[in-house]
Amino acid sequence: MSYIKINNDNLISEIIIDRPEALNAMNSDVLSELTDAMKKVKSDDKTGVVIITGAGDKAFIAGADIKAMQQMNAKEAFDYGKAGQQLTMMIETSSKPVIAAVNGFALGGGCELALACHMRIVSENASFGQPEVKLGLLPGWGGTQRLPKIVGVGKAIELITTGKIINAEESYRIGLANKICPQNQLMSESRKLASSILKNGPRAISSSLRCIHDGLTMSIKEGMDIEVEEFGELFRHDERMEGLTAFIEKRDPEFRH
Ligand code: DAK
């Protein structure tokens, strides 16, 4: 059975987690299929931006699969945790922007998957939470590491230690969501964001993502060194000539043919 669908149109690949009967909870099969889907779109010439969403109108992903975890021994739990971490790393380090279109519950591992995405567009009924401590667990797919970087340490500690669930408004207020929209506009708003990114130079975009990502764990000096290195590297490629020339010729650049 396949739990993942991929739609591709105009350089936008949409990955849909399709297990609505379990609110798109991620068991090992979902995890492995989602990892394969990410690998595919990352190396695919037809993809410039990725959007990840959940099937149905209730959930993005309601978390790691609690029923499956209840049956796991320590070794299986370790492998499951490792696979989830590898997936979130693959998303976070993607050279193509990844947008989470959050259409409902983004809880536990679902929240962590959304945190690994570069941006989050959320519907009015979206909610976020790291309720793992209520289950005697901790966020094991990067939540303890990424949430503080996005919302600040104090807020992250509050969310992780209380396990409380916040609504779309609150997620926007604390900088977790980039934008809130009515549910029936979630995908069109996400595509609109993707299209505005696709107008720009793909190499410049991926270099910017690399500088931002790597800089988060470096000193300002090391981060600036990477930035200038990537800046110089852009001058080895035609892309920057098209951008600079288009400005001078007062026309839109054509970066993607
Ligand atoms: N896992 C499995 N099934 C789930 C699920 C989940 N996370 N969430 C919902 N479902 C299933 C329900 O069991 C129910 O199935 P049936 O009973 O119909 O068979 C169906 O989806 C519909 O759910 P509800 O009937 O509960 O729907 P409601 O609207 O009443 O409630 C809810 C929606 C989202 C509030 C509720 O379902 C809920 O609280 N779900 C659990 C949310 C949660 O606690 N998520 C965090 C999971 S823990 C690690 C690796 C990973 C992790 C940690 C460590 N390492 C190994 C290091 C990550 C942990 C987590 O994500």
PDB file of C-alpha atoms and ligand atoms in Angstrom:
ATOM      1  CA  MET A   1       0.000   0.000   0.000  1.00  0.00           C
ATOM      2  CA  SER A   2       1.273   3.433  -0.891  1.00  0.00           C
ATOM      3  CA  TYR A   3       0.948   6.214   1.659  1.00  0.00           C
ATOM      4  CA  ILE A   4       2.628   8.912  -0.416  1.00  0.00           C
ATOM      5  CA  LYS A   5       1.468  10.725  -3.536  1.00  0.00           C
ATOM      6  CA  ILE A   6       3.573  13.108  -5.595  1.00  0.00           C
ATOM      7  CA  ASN A   7       2.103  15.681  -7.977  1.00  0.00           C
ATOM      8  CA  ASN A   8       4.372  17.736 -10.189  1.00  0.00           C
ATOM      9  CA  ASP A   9       3.381  20.834 -12.099  1.00  0.00           C
ATOM     10  CA  ASN A  10       5.427  23.804 -13.309  1.00  0.00           C
ATOM     11  CA  LEU A  11       8.511  22.880 -11.273  1.00  0.00           C
ATOM     12  CA  ILE A  12       6.497  22.497  -8.059  1.00  0.00           C
ATOM     13  CA  SER A  13       6.405  19.008  -6.533  1.00  0.00           C
ATOM     14  CA  GLU A  14       3.692  18.369  -3.959  1.00  0.00           C
ATOM     15  CA  ILE A  15       4.257  15.424  -1.638  1.00  0.00           C
ATOM     16  CA  ILE A  16       1.040  14.303   0.052  1.00  0.00           C
ATOM     17  CA  ILE A  17       1.063  12.032   3.094  1.00  0.00           C
ATOM     18  CA  ASP A  18      -2.044   9.964   2.477  1.00  0.00           C
ATOM     19  CA  ARG A  19      -3.124   8.073   5.589  1.00  0.00           C
ATOM     20  CA  PRO A  20      -6.132  10.127   6.686  1.00  0.00           C
ATOM     21  CA  GLU A  21      -7.736   7.264   8.647  1.00  0.00           C
ATOM     22  CA  ALA A  22      -4.867   7.628  11.167  1.00  0.00           C
ATOM     23  CA  LEU A  23      -4.613  11.410  10.758  1.00  0.00           C
ATOM     24  CA  ASN A  24      -1.524  10.799   8.591  1.00  0.00           C
ATOM     25  CA  ALA A  25       0.446   9.405  11.558  1.00  0.00           C
ATOM     26  CA  MET A  26       3.842   8.168  10.444  1.00  0.00           C
ATOM     27  CA  ASN A  27       4.523   4.472  10.819  1.00  0.00           C
ATOM     28  CA  SER A  28       7.720   2.914   9.405  1.00  0.00           C
ATOM     29  CA  ASP A  29       6.163   2.516   5.946  1.00  0.00           C
ATOM     30  CA  VAL A  30       5.086   6.171   5.776  1.00  0.00           C
ATOM     31  CA  LEU A  31       8.533   7.198   6.956  1.00  0.00           C
ATOM     32  CA  SER A  32      10.353   5.126   4.381  1.00  0.00           C
ATOM     33  CA  GLU A  33       8.044   6.133   1.500  1.00  0.00           C
ATOM     34  CA  LEU A  34       8.321   9.790   2.444  1.00  0.00           C
ATOM     35  CA  THR A  35      12.118   9.462   2.512  1.00  0.00           C
ATOM     36  CA  ASP A  36      12.066   7.909  -0.983  1.00  0.00           C
ATOM     37  CA  ALA A  37       9.783  10.689  -2.216  1.00  0.00           C
ATOM     38  CA  MET A  38      12.125  13.368  -0.856  1.00  0.00           C
ATOM     39  CA  LYS A  39      15.136  11.670  -2.469  1.00  0.00           C
ATOM     40  CA  LYS A  40      13.269  11.619  -5.763  1.00  0.00           C
ATOM     41  CA  VAL A  41      12.259  15.293  -5.813  1.00  0.00           C
ATOM     42  CA  LYS A  42      15.660  16.447  -4.574  1.00  0.00           C
ATOM     43  CA  SER A  43      17.398  14.946  -7.595  1.00  0.00           C
ATOM     44  CA  ASP A  44      14.624  15.595 -10.088  1.00  0.00           C
ATOM     45  CA  ASP A  45      15.195  18.259 -12.793  1.00  0.00           C
ATOM     46  CA  LYS A  46      11.450  18.878 -12.830  1.00  0.00           C
ATOM     47  CA  THR A  47      11.418  20.102  -9.232  1.00  0.00           C
ATOM     48  CA  GLY A  48      12.407  23.601  -8.115  1.00  0.00           C
ATOM     49  CA  VAL A  49      10.318  23.862  -4.944  1.00  0.00           C
ATOM     50  CA  VAL A  50       8.752  21.128  -2.808  1.00  0.00           C
ATOM     51  CA  ILE A  51       5.479  21.412  -0.881  1.00  0.00           C
ATOM     52  CA  ILE A  52       4.673  18.786   1.766  1.00  0.00           C
ATOM     53  CA  THR A  53       1.092  18.414   3.000  1.00  0.00           C
ATOM     54  CA  GLY A  54      -1.298  15.883   4.521  1.00  0.00           C
ATOM     55  CA  ALA A  55      -4.347  14.277   2.924  1.00  0.00           C
ATOM     56  CA  GLY A  56      -7.794  15.249   4.219  1.00  0.00           C
ATOM     57  CA  ASP A  57      -8.864  18.406   6.009  1.00  0.00           C
ATOM     58  CA  LYS A  58      -8.039  17.405   9.579  1.00  0.00           C
ATOM     59  CA  ALA A  59      -4.364  16.677   9.849  1.00  0.00           C
ATOM     60  CA  PHE A  60      -0.980  17.511   8.425  1.00  0.00           C
ATOM     61  CA  ILE A  61       0.596  14.681  10.467  1.00  0.00           C
ATOM     62  CA  ALA A  62      -0.680  13.714  13.948  1.00  0.00           C
ATOM     63  CA  GLY A  63       2.768  12.430  14.889  1.00  0.00           C
ATOM     64  CA  ALA A  64       4.782   9.287  14.945  1.00  0.00           C
ATOM     65  CA  ASP A  65       2.507   6.233  15.035  1.00  0.00           C
ATOM     66  CA  ILE A  66       1.700   5.692  18.721  1.00  0.00           C
ATOM     67  CA  LYS A  67       0.250   2.217  18.141  1.00  0.00           C
ATOM     68  CA  ALA A  68       3.395   1.101  16.294  1.00  0.00           C
ATOM     69  CA  MET A  69       5.667   2.611  18.971  1.00  0.00           C
ATOM     70  CA  GLN A  70       3.818   0.767  21.714  1.00  0.00           C
ATOM     71  CA  GLN A  71       5.038  -2.506  20.139  1.00  0.00           C
ATOM     72  CA  MET A  72       8.670  -1.452  19.630  1.00  0.00           C
ATOM     73  CA  ASN A  73      11.679  -2.684  21.553  1.00  0.00           C
ATOM     74  CA  ALA A  74      14.662  -0.413  22.238  1.00  0.00           C
ATOM     75  CA  LYS A  75      16.515  -1.415  19.058  1.00  0.00           C
ATOM     76  CA  GLU A  76      13.454  -0.857  16.853  1.00  0.00           C
ATOM     77  CA  ALA A  77      12.795   2.485  18.543  1.00  0.00           C
ATOM     78  CA  PHE A  78      16.392   3.521  17.906  1.00  0.00           C
ATOM     79  CA  ASP A  79      16.145   2.598  14.196  1.00  0.00           C
ATOM     80  CA  TYR A  80      12.784   4.360  13.887  1.00  0.00           C
ATOM     81  CA  GLY A  81      14.197   7.464  15.602  1.00  0.00           C
ATOM     82  CA  LYS A  82      17.273   7.405  13.364  1.00  0.00           C
ATOM     83  CA  ALA A  83      15.163   7.063  10.191  1.00  0.00           C
ATOM     84  CA  GLY A  84      13.017  10.051  11.244  1.00  0.00           C
ATOM     85  CA  GLN A  85      16.115  12.120  11.998  1.00  0.00           C
ATOM     86  CA  GLN A  86      17.618  11.265   8.597  1.00  0.00           C
ATOM     87  CA  LEU A  87      14.413  12.327   6.873  1.00  0.00           C
ATOM     88  CA  THR A  88      14.212  15.656   8.718  1.00  0.00           C
ATOM     89  CA  MET A  89      17.918  16.303   7.976  1.00  0.00           C
ATOM     90  CA  MET A  90      17.321  15.571   4.311  1.00  0.00           C
ATOM     91  CA  ILE A  91      14.474  18.089   4.249  1.00  0.00           C
ATOM     92  CA  GLU A  92      16.364  20.744   6.196  1.00  0.00           C
ATOM     93  CA  THR A  93      19.495  20.502   4.029  1.00  0.00           C
ATOM     94  CA  SER A  94      17.592  20.345   0.740  1.00  0.00           C
ATOM     95  CA  SER A  95      19.051  22.729  -1.846  1.00  0.00           C
ATOM     96  CA  LYS A  96      15.492  23.240  -3.101  1.00  0.00           C
ATOM     97  CA  PRO A  97      13.131  25.167  -0.799  1.00  0.00           C
ATOM     98  CA  VAL A  98      10.653  22.967   1.042  1.00  0.00           C
ATOM     99  CA  ILE A  99       7.321  24.439   2.198  1.00  0.00           C
ATOM    100  CA  ALA A 100       5.081  22.705   4.742  1.00  0.00           C
ATOM    101  CA  ALA A 101       1.412  23.328   3.885  1.00  0.00           C
ATOM    102  CA  VAL A 102      -0.023  22.574   7.320  1.00  0.00           C
ATOM    103  CA  ASN A 103      -3.690  21.650   6.938  1.00  0.00           C
ATOM    104  CA  GLY A 104      -4.594  20.606  10.503  1.00  0.00           C
ATOM    105  CA  PHE A 105      -2.853  18.778  13.374  1.00  0.00           C
ATOM    106  CA  ALA A 106       0.953  18.983  13.268  1.00  0.00           C
ATOM    107  CA  LEU A 107       1.778  17.110  16.450  1.00  0.00           C
ATOM    108  CA  GLY A 108       4.869  15.346  17.743  1.00  0.00           C
ATOM    109  CA  GLY A 109       6.808  13.993  14.769  1.00  0.00           C
ATOM    110  CA  GLY A 110       4.404  15.938  12.501  1.00  0.00           C
ATOM    111  CA  CYS A 111       5.409  19.193  14.154  1.00  0.00           C
ATOM    112  CA  GLU A 112       9.051  18.142  13.849  1.00  0.00           C
ATOM    113  CA  LEU A 113       8.649  17.436  10.156  1.00  0.00           C
ATOM    114  CA  ALA A 114       7.098  20.896   9.677  1.00  0.00           C
ATOM    115  CA  LEU A 115       9.993  22.431  11.645  1.00  0.00           C
ATOM    116  CA  ALA A 116      12.497  20.801   9.287  1.00  0.00           C
ATOM    117  CA  CYS A 117      10.784  22.462   6.296  1.00  0.00           C
ATOM    118  CA  HIS A 118      12.127  25.885   5.308  1.00  0.00           C
ATOM    119  CA  MET A 119       8.729  27.633   5.615  1.00  0.00           C
ATOM    120  CA  ARG A 120       5.272  26.872   6.987  1.00  0.00           C
ATOM    121  CA  ILE A 121       1.998  28.080   5.440  1.00  0.00           C
ATOM    122  CA  VAL A 122      -0.871  27.068   7.709  1.00  0.00           C
ATOM    123  CA  SER A 123      -4.638  26.838   7.453  1.00  0.00           C
ATOM    124  CA  GLU A 124      -6.894  28.476  10.048  1.00  0.00           C
ATOM    125  CA  ASN A 125      -7.603  25.070  11.643  1.00  0.00           C
ATOM    126  CA  ALA A 126      -3.905  24.152  11.956  1.00  0.00           C
ATOM    127  CA  SER A 127      -2.458  23.345  15.351  1.00  0.00           C
ATOM    128  CA  PHE A 128       1.046  22.561  16.541  1.00  0.00           C
ATOM    129  CA  GLY A 129       2.401  20.755  19.562  1.00  0.00           C
ATOM    130  CA  GLN A 130       5.144  18.535  20.932  1.00  0.00           C
ATOM    131  CA  PRO A 131       3.039  16.319  23.244  1.00  0.00           C
ATOM    132  CA  GLU A 132       5.690  13.580  23.542  1.00  0.00           C
ATOM    133  CA  VAL A 133       6.233  14.114  27.283  1.00  0.00           C
ATOM    134  CA  LYS A 134       2.584  13.190  27.840  1.00  0.00           C
ATOM    135  CA  LEU A 135       3.510   9.770  26.421  1.00  0.00           C
ATOM    136  CA  GLY A 136       6.701   9.480  28.451  1.00  0.00           C
ATOM    137  CA  LEU A 137       8.787  10.294  25.362  1.00  0.00           C
ATOM    138  CA  LEU A 138      10.748  13.257  24.076  1.00  0.00           C
ATOM    139  CA  PRO A 139      10.662  14.835  20.604  1.00  0.00           C
ATOM    140  CA  GLY A 140      13.022  12.456  18.807  1.00  0.00           C
ATOM    141  CA  TRP A 141      13.080  13.810  15.255  1.00  0.00           C
ATOM    142  CA  GLY A 142      14.912  17.050  15.932  1.00  0.00           C
ATOM    143  CA  GLY A 143      12.228  18.976  17.854  1.00  0.00           C
ATOM    144  CA  THR A 144      14.489  19.744  20.818  1.00  0.00           C
ATOM    145  CA  GLN A 145      17.036  21.201  18.395  1.00  0.00           C
ATOM    146  CA  ARG A 146      14.946  23.020  15.791  1.00  0.00           C
ATOM    147  CA  LEU A 147      12.062  24.438  17.830  1.00  0.00           C
ATOM    148  CA  PRO A 148      14.308  26.685  20.016  1.00  0.00           C
ATOM    149  CA  LYS A 149      15.986  28.057  16.874  1.00  0.00           C
ATOM    150  CA  ILE A 150      12.635  29.003  15.351  1.00  0.00           C
ATOM    151  CA  VAL A 151      10.594  30.267  18.324  1.00  0.00           C
ATOM    152  CA  GLY A 152      13.300  30.983  20.929  1.00  0.00           C
ATOM    153  CA  VAL A 153      14.498  28.902  23.855  1.00  0.00           C
ATOM    154  CA  GLY A 154      11.905  29.931  26.471  1.00  0.00           C
ATOM    155  CA  LYS A 155       8.905  29.287  24.212  1.00  0.00           C
ATOM    156  CA  ALA A 156      10.360  25.973  23.015  1.00  0.00           C
ATOM    157  CA  ILE A 157      10.911  24.808  26.590  1.00  0.00           C
ATOM    158  CA  GLU A 158       7.335  25.802  27.474  1.00  0.00           C
ATOM    159  CA  LEU A 159       5.894  23.897  24.504  1.00  0.00           C
ATOM    160  CA  ILE A 160       8.041  20.788  24.982  1.00  0.00           C
ATOM    161  CA  THR A 161       7.674  20.490  28.771  1.00  0.00           C
ATOM    162  CA  THR A 162       3.921  21.190  28.897  1.00  0.00           C
ATOM    163  CA  GLY A 163       3.110  19.298  25.703  1.00  0.00           C
ATOM    164  CA  LYS A 164       0.401  21.885  25.059  1.00  0.00           C
ATOM    165  CA  ILE A 165      -1.134  22.366  21.648  1.00  0.00           C
ATOM    166  CA  ILE A 166      -1.253  25.843  20.096  1.00  0.00           C
ATOM    167  CA  ASN A 167      -3.582  27.104  17.383  1.00  0.00           C
ATOM    168  CA  ALA A 168      -2.745  28.727  14.044  1.00  0.00           C
ATOM    169  CA  GLU A 169      -2.928  32.299  15.422  1.00  0.00           C
ATOM    170  CA  GLU A 170      -0.469  31.506  18.192  1.00  0.00           C
ATOM    171  CA  SER A 171       1.849  29.666  15.791  1.00  0.00           C
ATOM    172  CA  TYR A 172       1.941  32.785  13.611  1.00  0.00           C
ATOM    173  CA  ARG A 173       2.474  35.073  16.594  1.00  0.00           C
ATOM    174  CA  ILE A 174       5.562  33.145  17.751  1.00  0.00           C
ATOM    175  CA  GLY A 175       7.105  32.895  14.284  1.00  0.00           C
ATOM    176  CA  LEU A 176       6.373  29.233  13.649  1.00  0.00           C
ATOM    177  CA  ALA A 177       3.977  29.949  10.780  1.00  0.00           C
ATOM    178  CA  ASN A 178       4.937  32.238   7.902  1.00  0.00           C
ATOM    179  CA  LYS A 179       1.310  32.830   6.945  1.00  0.00           C
ATOM    180  CA  ILE A 180      -2.232  31.761   7.905  1.00  0.00           C
ATOM    181  CA  CYS A 181      -4.961  31.334   5.309  1.00  0.00           C
ATOM    182  CA  PRO A 182      -8.424  29.761   4.994  1.00  0.00           C
ATOM    183  CA  GLN A 183      -8.161  26.020   4.485  1.00  0.00           C
ATOM    184  CA  ASN A 184      -9.562  26.155   0.943  1.00  0.00           C
ATOM    185  CA  GLN A 185      -6.745  28.533  -0.023  1.00  0.00           C
ATOM    186  CA  LEU A 186      -3.895  26.636   1.632  1.00  0.00           C
ATOM    187  CA  MET A 187      -2.546  24.954  -1.479  1.00  0.00           C
ATOM    188  CA  SER A 188      -3.036  27.979  -3.737  1.00  0.00           C
ATOM    189  CA  GLU A 189      -1.204  30.186  -1.210  1.00  0.00           C
ATOM    190  CA  SER A 190       1.593  27.618  -0.928  1.00  0.00           C
ATOM    191  CA  ARG A 191       1.879  27.411  -4.720  1.00  0.00           C
ATOM    192  CA  LYS A 192       1.887  31.211  -4.919  1.00  0.00           C
ATOM    193  CA  LEU A 193       4.854  31.293  -2.524  1.00  0.00           C
ATOM    194  CA  ALA A 194       6.583  28.542  -4.519  1.00  0.00           C
ATOM    195  CA  SER A 195       6.016  30.430  -7.791  1.00  0.00           C
ATOM    196  CA  SER A 196       7.473  33.638  -6.407  1.00  0.00           C
ATOM    197  CA  ILE A 197      10.607  31.704  -5.398  1.00  0.00           C
ATOM    198  CA  LEU A 198      10.816  30.016  -8.803  1.00  0.00           C
ATOM    199  CA  LYS A 199      11.195  33.391 -10.543  1.00  0.00           C
ATOM    200  CA  ASN A 200      14.626  33.748  -8.934  1.00  0.00           C
ATOM    201  CA  GLY A 201      18.000  32.197  -9.677  1.00  0.00           C
ATOM    202  CA  PRO A 202      18.066  28.526  -8.599  1.00  0.00           C
ATOM    203  CA  ARG A 203      21.780  28.586  -7.827  1.00  0.00           C
ATOM    204  CA  ALA A 204      21.418  31.787  -5.782  1.00  0.00           C
ATOM    205  CA  ILE A 205      18.537  30.202  -3.871  1.00  0.00           C
ATOM    206  CA  SER A 206      20.402  27.008  -3.036  1.00  0.00           C
ATOM    207  CA  SER A 207      23.541  28.972  -2.047  1.00  0.00           C
ATOM    208  CA  SER A 208      21.439  31.184   0.238  1.00  0.00           C
ATOM    209  CA  LEU A 209      19.848  28.117   1.860  1.00  0.00           C
ATOM    210  CA  ARG A 210      23.283  26.626   2.467  1.00  0.00           C
ATOM    211  CA  CYS A 211      24.621  29.849   4.049  1.00  0.00           C
ATOM    212  CA  ILE A 212      21.581  30.176   6.309  1.00  0.00           C
ATOM    213  CA  HIS A 213      21.584  26.526   7.361  1.00  0.00           C
ATOM    214  CA  ASP A 214      25.322  26.167   7.953  1.00  0.00           C
ATOM    215  CA  GLY A 215      25.556  29.594   9.581  1.00  0.00           C
ATOM    216  CA  LEU A 216      23.126  28.587  12.324  1.00  0.00           C
ATOM    217  CA  THR A 217      25.786  26.413  13.949  1.00  0.00           C
ATOM    218  CA  MET A 218      28.790  28.697  13.294  1.00  0.00           C
ATOM    219  CA  SER A 219      30.333  31.855  14.653  1.00  0.00           C
ATOM    220  CA  ILE A 220      29.448  35.035  12.716  1.00  0.00           C
ATOM    221  CA  LYS A 221      33.003  35.052  11.317  1.00  0.00           C
ATOM    222  CA  GLU A 222      32.748  31.478  10.009  1.00  0.00           C
ATOM    223  CA  GLY A 223      29.289  32.201   8.611  1.00  0.00           C
ATOM    224  CA  MET A 224      30.553  35.306   6.785  1.00  0.00           C
ATOM    225  CA  ASP A 225      33.429  33.253   5.328  1.00  0.00           C
ATOM    226  CA  ILE A 226      30.953  30.783   3.865  1.00  0.00           C
ATOM    227  CA  GLU A 227      28.787  33.630   2.581  1.00  0.00           C
ATOM    228  CA  VAL A 228      31.632  35.314   0.690  1.00  0.00           C
ATOM    229  CA  GLU A 229      32.800  31.977  -0.681  1.00  0.00           C
ATOM    230  CA  GLU A 230      29.313  31.208  -2.033  1.00  0.00           C
ATOM    231  CA  PHE A 231      28.986  34.783  -3.350  1.00  0.00           C
ATOM    232  CA  GLY A 232      32.228  34.423  -5.319  1.00  0.00           C
ATOM    233  CA  GLU A 233      31.152  31.003  -6.567  1.00  0.00           C
ATOM    234  CA  LEU A 234      28.016  32.508  -8.146  1.00  0.00           C
ATOM    235  CA  PHE A 235      30.311  34.507 -10.467  1.00  0.00           C
ATOM    236  CA  ARG A 236      31.528  31.277 -12.032  1.00  0.00           C
ATOM    237  CA  HIS A 237      28.073  30.642 -13.511  1.00  0.00           C
ATOM    238  CA  ASP A 238      25.875  32.206 -16.211  1.00  0.00           C
ATOM    239  CA  GLU A 239      22.963  32.628 -13.837  1.00  0.00           C
ATOM    240  CA  ARG A 240      24.293  35.810 -12.265  1.00  0.00           C
ATOM    241  CA  MET A 241      25.023  37.321 -15.705  1.00  0.00           C
ATOM    242  CA  GLU A 242      21.400  36.754 -16.711  1.00  0.00           C
ATOM    243  CA  GLY A 243      20.166  38.428 -13.506  1.00  0.00           C
ATOM    244  CA  LEU A 244      22.490  41.434 -13.746  1.00  0.00           C
ATOM    245  CA  THR A 245      21.941  41.885 -17.492  1.00  0.00           C
ATOM    246  CA  ALA A 246      18.151  41.611 -17.196  1.00  0.00           C
ATOM    247  CA  PHE A 247      18.176  44.449 -14.662  1.00  0.00           C
ATOM    248  CA  ILE A 248      20.240  46.664 -16.967  1.00  0.00           C
ATOM    249  CA  GLU A 249      18.078  45.782 -19.985  1.00  0.00           C
ATOM    250  CA  LYS A 250      14.931  46.512 -17.917  1.00  0.00           C
ATOM    251  CA  ARG A 251      13.394  43.052 -18.468  1.00  0.00           C
ATOM    252  CA  ASP A 252      12.525  40.064 -16.304  1.00  0.00           C
ATOM    253  CA  PRO A 253      15.352  37.536 -15.972  1.00  0.00           C
ATOM    254  CA  GLU A 254      14.896  34.077 -17.447  1.00  0.00           C
ATOM    255  CA  PHE A 255      16.694  31.760 -15.091  1.00  0.00           C
ATOM    256  CA  ARG A 256      14.935  28.504 -15.884  1.00  0.00           C
ATOM    257  CA  HIS A 257      14.551  27.297 -19.437  1.00  0.00           C
TER     258      HIS A 257
HETATM  259  N1  DAK B   1      -0.537   7.488  15.998  1.00  0.00           N
HETATM  260  C1  DAK B   1      -1.389   6.512  15.639  1.00  0.00           C
HETATM  261  N2  DAK B   1      -2.695   6.718  15.408  1.00  0.00           N
HETATM  262  C2  DAK B   1      -3.150   7.965  15.579  1.00  0.00           C
HETATM  263  C3  DAK B   1      -2.327   9.040  15.979  1.00  0.00           C
HETATM  264  C4  DAK B   1      -0.945   8.757  16.179  1.00  0.00           C
HETATM  265  N3  DAK B   1      -0.051   9.706  16.484  1.00  0.00           N
HETATM  266  N4  DAK B   1      -3.077  10.148  16.073  1.00  0.00           N
HETATM  267  C5  DAK B   1      -4.337   9.780  15.740  1.00  0.00           C
HETATM  268  N5  DAK B   1      -4.391   8.477  15.448  1.00  0.00           N
HETATM  269  C6  DAK B   1      -5.549   7.686  15.059  1.00  0.00           C
HETATM  270  C7  DAK B   1      -6.466   7.450  16.242  1.00  0.00           C
HETATM  271  O1  DAK B   1      -6.005   6.367  17.027  1.00  0.00           O
HETATM  272  C8  DAK B   1      -7.777   7.144  15.543  1.00  0.00           C
HETATM  273  O2  DAK B   1      -7.717   5.826  15.052  1.00  0.00           O
HETATM  274  P1  DAK B   1      -8.944   4.792  15.346  1.00  0.00           P
HETATM  275  O3  DAK B   1      -9.144   4.799  16.819  1.00  0.00           O
HETATM  276  O4  DAK B   1     -10.102   5.402  14.594  1.00  0.00           O
HETATM  277  O5  DAK B   1      -8.458   3.496  14.769  1.00  0.00           O
HETATM  278  C9  DAK B   1      -7.729   8.078  14.330  1.00  0.00           C
HETATM  279  O6  DAK B   1      -6.359   8.409  14.144  1.00  0.00           O
HETATM  280  C10 DAK B   1      -8.504   9.374  14.536  1.00  0.00           C
HETATM  281  O7  DAK B   1      -8.046   9.959  15.731  1.00  0.00           O
HETATM  282  P2  DAK B   1      -9.028  10.445  16.920  1.00  0.00           P
HETATM  283  O8  DAK B   1     -10.268   9.635  16.920  1.00  0.00           O
HETATM  284  O9  DAK B   1      -8.219  10.488  18.158  1.00  0.00           O
HETATM  285  O10 DAK B   1      -9.372  11.908  16.405  1.00  0.00           O
HETATM  286  P3  DAK B   1      -9.768  13.179  17.307  1.00  0.00           P
HETATM  287  O11 DAK B   1     -10.194  14.222  16.341  1.00  0.00           O
HETATM  288  O12 DAK B   1     -10.695  12.804  18.408  1.00  0.00           O
HETATM  289  O13 DAK B   1      -8.383  13.633  17.998  1.00  0.00           O
HETATM  290  C11 DAK B   1      -6.034  14.178  18.022  1.00  0.00           C
HETATM  291  C12 DAK B   1      -7.373  14.128  17.207  1.00  0.00           C
HETATM  292  C13 DAK B   1      -4.909  14.559  17.068  1.00  0.00           C
HETATM  293  C14 DAK B   1      -6.157  15.266  19.091  1.00  0.00           C
HETATM  294  C15 DAK B   1      -5.785  12.796  18.689  1.00  0.00           C
HETATM  295  O14 DAK B   1      -5.893  11.789  17.684  1.00  0.00           O
HETATM  296  C16 DAK B   1      -4.423  12.690  19.303  1.00  0.00           C
HETATM  297  O15 DAK B   1      -4.174  13.209  20.400  1.00  0.00           O
HETATM  298  N6  DAK B   1      -3.506  11.987  18.616  1.00  0.00           N
HETATM  299  C17 DAK B   1      -2.169  11.775  19.138  1.00  0.00           C
HETATM  300  C18 DAK B   1      -1.332  13.015  18.957  1.00  0.00           C
HETATM  301  C19 DAK B   1       0.070  12.830  19.556  1.00  0.00           C
HETATM  302  O16 DAK B   1       0.216  12.596  20.750  1.00  0.00           O
HETATM  303  N7  DAK B   1       1.045  12.903  18.685  1.00  0.00           N
HETATM  304  C20 DAK B   1       2.453  12.741  19.103  1.00  0.00           C
HETATM  305  C21 DAK B   1       2.812  11.302  18.897  1.00  0.00           C
HETATM  306  S1  DAK B   1       4.376  10.960  19.655  1.00  0.00           S
HETATM  307  C22 DAK B   1      11.455   8.999  18.687  1.00  0.00           C
HETATM  308  C23 DAK B   1      10.852   8.948  17.504  1.00  0.00           C
HETATM  309  C24 DAK B   1       9.718   9.678  17.290  1.00  0.00           C
HETATM  310  C25 DAK B   1       9.159  10.411  18.282  1.00  0.00           C
HETATM  311  C26 DAK B   1       9.782  10.430  19.495  1.00  0.00           C
HETATM  312  C27 DAK B   1      10.923   9.735  19.708  1.00  0.00           C
HETATM  313  N8  DAK B   1      12.644   8.208  18.898  1.00  0.00           N
HETATM  314  C28 DAK B   1      12.626   6.836  18.626  1.00  0.00           C
HETATM  315  C29 DAK B   1      13.853   8.895  19.358  1.00  0.00           C
HETATM  316  C30 DAK B   1       7.923  11.099  18.052  1.00  0.00           C
HETATM  317  C31 DAK B   1       6.873  10.889  18.872  1.00  0.00           C
HETATM  318  C32 DAK B   1       5.510  11.338  18.511  1.00  0.00           C
HETATM  319  O17 DAK B   1       5.242  11.899  17.484  1.00  0.00           O
END
